Amino acid sequence: MSSDDAIRDAADERAITHILTRYARAIDRFDMEMLRTVYHPDAYDDHGGYKGDIDGFIDFLNEVLPRFETTQHFLGNMHVEFDGDVAHTETYCQAWHRIAGTDGAPDHDSVTGLRYVDRFERRNGEWRIAKRQIVIDWSRDDPVVGAHGGRSPDTQYGRRDRDDPVYRFGRE
């Protein structure tokens, strides 16, 4: 591989990594407008409970995500194989979902170890997901004990909308 090829592959891998982190942010901030920028318009997503196009996936998320008080998607190892304007990726993720307790039961965290198996395509110079399959490796549920650990009441907590500090911090 020439140094030019290595530089191109590194730039392409960085662009793909940016798409993956944008996906996590869009899900965790419940930002469906941002989520659309992650997928090609004709993309297919197999999320287990949903299989289909991006419009249907967004409808699915608008129904499912409000069930959670908060979510966090931590991305880990990523493997990329390039074939011209196509990249096959495997990305490890731990997804945390806080679920409110009902009828006096405590809140609980649903934690899932999963992998995103993606086909990225570069179209008109831009990488996006063309096809995605979620692979679940493990999951568990844990009761929440001491949810805020005695933090100051002035602590800024995250939000699941565009009022989250990430959208305005340092931009005021």
Tab-separated table of C-alpha atoms in Angstrom:
chain	number	residue	atom	x	y	z
A	1	MET	CA	0.000	0.000	0.000
A	2	SER	CA	1.397	3.374	-0.982
A	3	SER	CA	1.548	6.232	1.492
A	4	ASP	CA	-1.160	8.021	-0.541
A	5	ASP	CA	-3.427	4.962	-0.171
A	6	ALA	CA	-2.710	4.802	3.567
A	7	ILE	CA	-3.552	8.493	3.990
A	8	ARG	CA	-6.782	8.076	1.980
A	9	ASP	CA	-7.792	5.010	4.032
A	10	ALA	CA	-7.060	6.856	7.300
A	11	ALA	CA	-9.175	9.824	6.184
A	12	ASP	CA	-11.988	7.492	5.088
A	13	GLU	CA	-11.850	5.576	8.374
A	14	ARG	CA	-12.027	8.873	10.272
A	15	ALA	CA	-15.068	9.938	8.234
A	16	ILE	CA	-16.776	6.608	9.007
A	17	THR	CA	-15.923	6.919	12.708
A	18	HIS	CA	-17.508	10.380	12.678
A	19	ILE	CA	-20.711	8.915	11.186
A	20	LEU	CA	-20.805	6.244	13.909
A	21	THR	CA	-20.357	8.755	16.731
A	22	ARG	CA	-22.972	11.009	15.125
A	23	TYR	CA	-25.364	8.032	15.182
A	24	ALA	CA	-24.769	7.528	18.936
A	25	ARG	CA	-25.276	11.224	19.615
A	26	ALA	CA	-28.457	11.344	17.532
A	27	ILE	CA	-29.945	8.385	19.417
A	28	ASP	CA	-28.898	9.628	22.868
A	29	ARG	CA	-30.098	13.194	22.230
A	30	PHE	CA	-33.267	11.943	20.461
A	31	ASP	CA	-32.271	14.022	17.415
A	32	MET	CA	-33.959	12.398	14.432
A	33	GLU	CA	-32.854	15.182	12.075
A	34	MET	CA	-29.225	14.328	12.853
A	35	LEU	CA	-29.976	10.611	12.530
A	36	ARG	CA	-31.061	11.135	8.912
A	37	THR	CA	-27.543	12.405	8.091
A	38	VAL	CA	-26.061	9.047	9.113
A	39	TYR	CA	-27.915	6.927	6.540
A	40	HIS	CA	-28.271	7.104	2.778
A	41	PRO	CA	-31.929	7.844	1.925
A	42	ASP	CA	-32.416	4.299	0.558
A	43	ALA	CA	-30.641	2.593	3.491
A	44	TYR	CA	-31.885	-0.582	5.172
A	45	ASP	CA	-31.662	-1.122	8.954
A	46	ASP	CA	-32.159	-4.452	10.738
A	47	HIS	CA	-32.494	-3.485	14.388
A	48	GLY	CA	-34.116	-6.738	15.484
A	49	GLY	CA	-37.444	-5.193	16.470
A	50	TYR	CA	-37.455	-3.171	13.267
A	51	LYS	CA	-36.336	-4.114	9.767
A	52	GLY	CA	-36.753	-1.637	6.926
A	53	ASP	CA	-36.002	1.816	5.548
A	54	ILE	CA	-34.827	4.910	7.411
A	55	ASP	CA	-38.258	6.576	7.532
A	56	GLY	CA	-39.733	3.505	9.205
A	57	PHE	CA	-36.729	3.275	11.535
A	58	ILE	CA	-37.303	6.852	12.686
A	59	ASP	CA	-40.997	6.082	13.257
A	60	PHE	CA	-39.922	3.022	15.285
A	61	LEU	CA	-37.505	5.116	17.382
A	62	ASN	CA	-40.129	7.810	17.976
A	63	GLU	CA	-42.270	5.070	19.497
A	64	VAL	CA	-39.555	3.209	21.448
A	65	LEU	CA	-37.115	5.856	22.737
A	66	PRO	CA	-39.626	7.792	24.899
A	67	ARG	CA	-39.909	4.661	27.076
A	68	PHE	CA	-36.434	5.427	28.421
A	69	GLU	CA	-35.474	8.252	30.767
A	70	THR	CA	-32.042	8.387	29.162
A	71	THR	CA	-29.736	6.357	26.938
A	72	GLN	CA	-25.986	6.216	26.360
A	73	HIS	CA	-24.257	4.371	23.542
A	74	PHE	CA	-20.541	3.751	24.143
A	75	LEU	CA	-18.662	2.789	20.987
A	76	GLY	CA	-15.584	0.618	21.232
A	77	ASN	CA	-13.500	-1.471	18.862
A	78	MET	CA	-14.087	-0.862	15.184
A	79	HIS	CA	-12.866	-2.958	12.279
A	80	VAL	CA	-13.036	-1.554	8.732
A	81	GLU	CA	-12.417	-3.287	5.416
A	82	PHE	CA	-12.388	-1.072	2.320
A	83	ASP	CA	-13.355	-2.109	-1.188
A	84	GLY	CA	-13.278	1.072	-3.250
A	85	ASP	CA	-16.336	3.160	-2.389
A	86	VAL	CA	-17.679	0.445	-0.066
A	87	ALA	CA	-16.575	-0.207	3.513
A	88	HIS	CA	-17.630	-3.156	5.646
A	89	THR	CA	-17.444	-2.362	9.359
A	90	GLU	CA	-17.965	-4.055	12.698
A	91	THR	CA	-18.300	-1.713	15.681
A	92	TYR	CA	-18.678	-2.838	19.291
A	93	CYS	CA	-21.136	-0.938	21.476
A	94	GLN	CA	-22.482	-0.984	25.014
A	95	ALA	CA	-25.942	0.556	25.084
A	96	TRP	CA	-27.355	1.742	28.433
A	97	HIS	CA	-31.068	2.481	28.793
A	98	ARG	CA	-32.553	3.912	32.021
A	99	ILE	CA	-36.105	2.651	32.541
A	100	ALA	CA	-38.382	4.252	35.144
A	101	GLY	CA	-39.735	1.923	37.792
A	102	THR	CA	-43.476	1.464	38.071
A	103	ASP	CA	-45.763	0.658	41.004
A	104	GLY	CA	-43.050	1.444	43.559
A	105	ALA	CA	-40.366	-0.637	41.845
A	106	PRO	CA	-36.954	1.049	41.484
A	107	ASP	CA	-35.673	2.379	38.188
A	108	HIS	CA	-33.452	-0.080	36.349
A	109	ASP	CA	-30.757	0.035	33.712
A	110	SER	CA	-30.940	-2.266	30.734
A	111	VAL	CA	-27.403	-2.769	29.424
A	112	THR	CA	-26.681	-4.495	26.126
A	113	GLY	CA	-23.396	-5.520	24.524
A	114	LEU	CA	-23.892	-5.390	20.795
A	115	ARG	CA	-22.172	-4.910	17.480
A	116	TYR	CA	-23.146	-2.767	14.524
A	117	VAL	CA	-22.368	-4.656	11.322
A	118	ASP	CA	-22.540	-2.022	8.607
A	119	ARG	CA	-22.078	-1.545	4.911
A	120	PHE	CA	-20.980	2.025	4.277
A	121	GLU	CA	-21.022	3.475	0.790
A	122	ARG	CA	-19.338	6.616	-0.444
A	123	ARG	CA	-21.736	8.432	-2.763
A	124	ASN	CA	-20.988	11.860	-4.187
A	125	GLY	CA	-17.901	11.949	-1.965
A	126	GLU	CA	-19.804	11.268	1.281
A	127	TRP	CA	-19.734	8.119	3.428
A	128	ARG	CA	-23.030	7.002	4.975
A	129	ILE	CA	-24.608	3.763	6.127
A	130	ALA	CA	-26.278	1.840	3.294
A	131	LYS	CA	-27.126	-1.277	5.307
A	132	ARG	CA	-26.989	-2.086	9.025
A	133	GLN	CA	-27.551	-5.182	11.123
A	134	ILE	CA	-27.514	-5.188	14.919
A	135	VAL	CA	-25.919	-8.246	16.537
A	136	ILE	CA	-26.662	-8.735	20.263
A	137	ASP	CA	-23.913	-10.511	22.209
A	138	TRP	CA	-25.251	-10.137	25.769
A	139	SER	CA	-27.620	-8.110	27.906
A	140	ARG	CA	-28.555	-7.583	31.541
A	141	ASP	CA	-30.896	-5.560	33.754
A	142	ASP	CA	-29.666	-3.865	36.939
A	143	PRO	CA	-31.699	-2.019	39.580
A	144	VAL	CA	-30.604	1.601	40.049
A	145	VAL	CA	-29.210	2.288	43.517
A	146	GLY	CA	-28.245	5.855	44.503
A	147	ALA	CA	-28.995	7.335	41.105
A	148	HIS	CA	-27.109	10.614	41.537
A	149	GLY	CA	-24.459	9.740	44.106
A	150	GLY	CA	-24.810	12.902	46.215
A	151	ARG	CA	-23.846	15.321	43.436
A	152	SER	CA	-24.425	19.015	43.897
A	153	PRO	CA	-27.925	20.212	43.000
A	154	ASP	CA	-26.195	22.635	40.600
A	155	THR	CA	-24.837	19.769	38.485
A	156	GLN	CA	-25.905	20.009	34.848
A	157	TYR	CA	-27.725	16.857	33.770
A	158	GLY	CA	-28.103	15.665	30.203
A	159	ARG	CA	-31.302	16.060	28.234
A	160	ARG	CA	-32.782	14.074	25.383
A	161	ASP	CA	-33.451	17.012	23.088
A	162	ARG	CA	-31.739	20.029	21.557
A	163	ASP	CA	-31.709	21.753	24.973
A	164	ASP	CA	-28.873	19.418	26.017
A	165	PRO	CA	-25.742	21.444	26.911
A	166	VAL	CA	-23.788	19.939	23.994
A	167	TYR	CA	-25.829	22.040	21.562
A	168	ARG	CA	-25.081	25.365	23.269
A	169	PHE	CA	-21.961	25.073	25.501
A	170	GLY	CA	-19.371	27.595	24.342
A	171	ARG	CA	-21.683	28.842	21.593
A	172	GLU	CA	-23.570	31.462	23.634
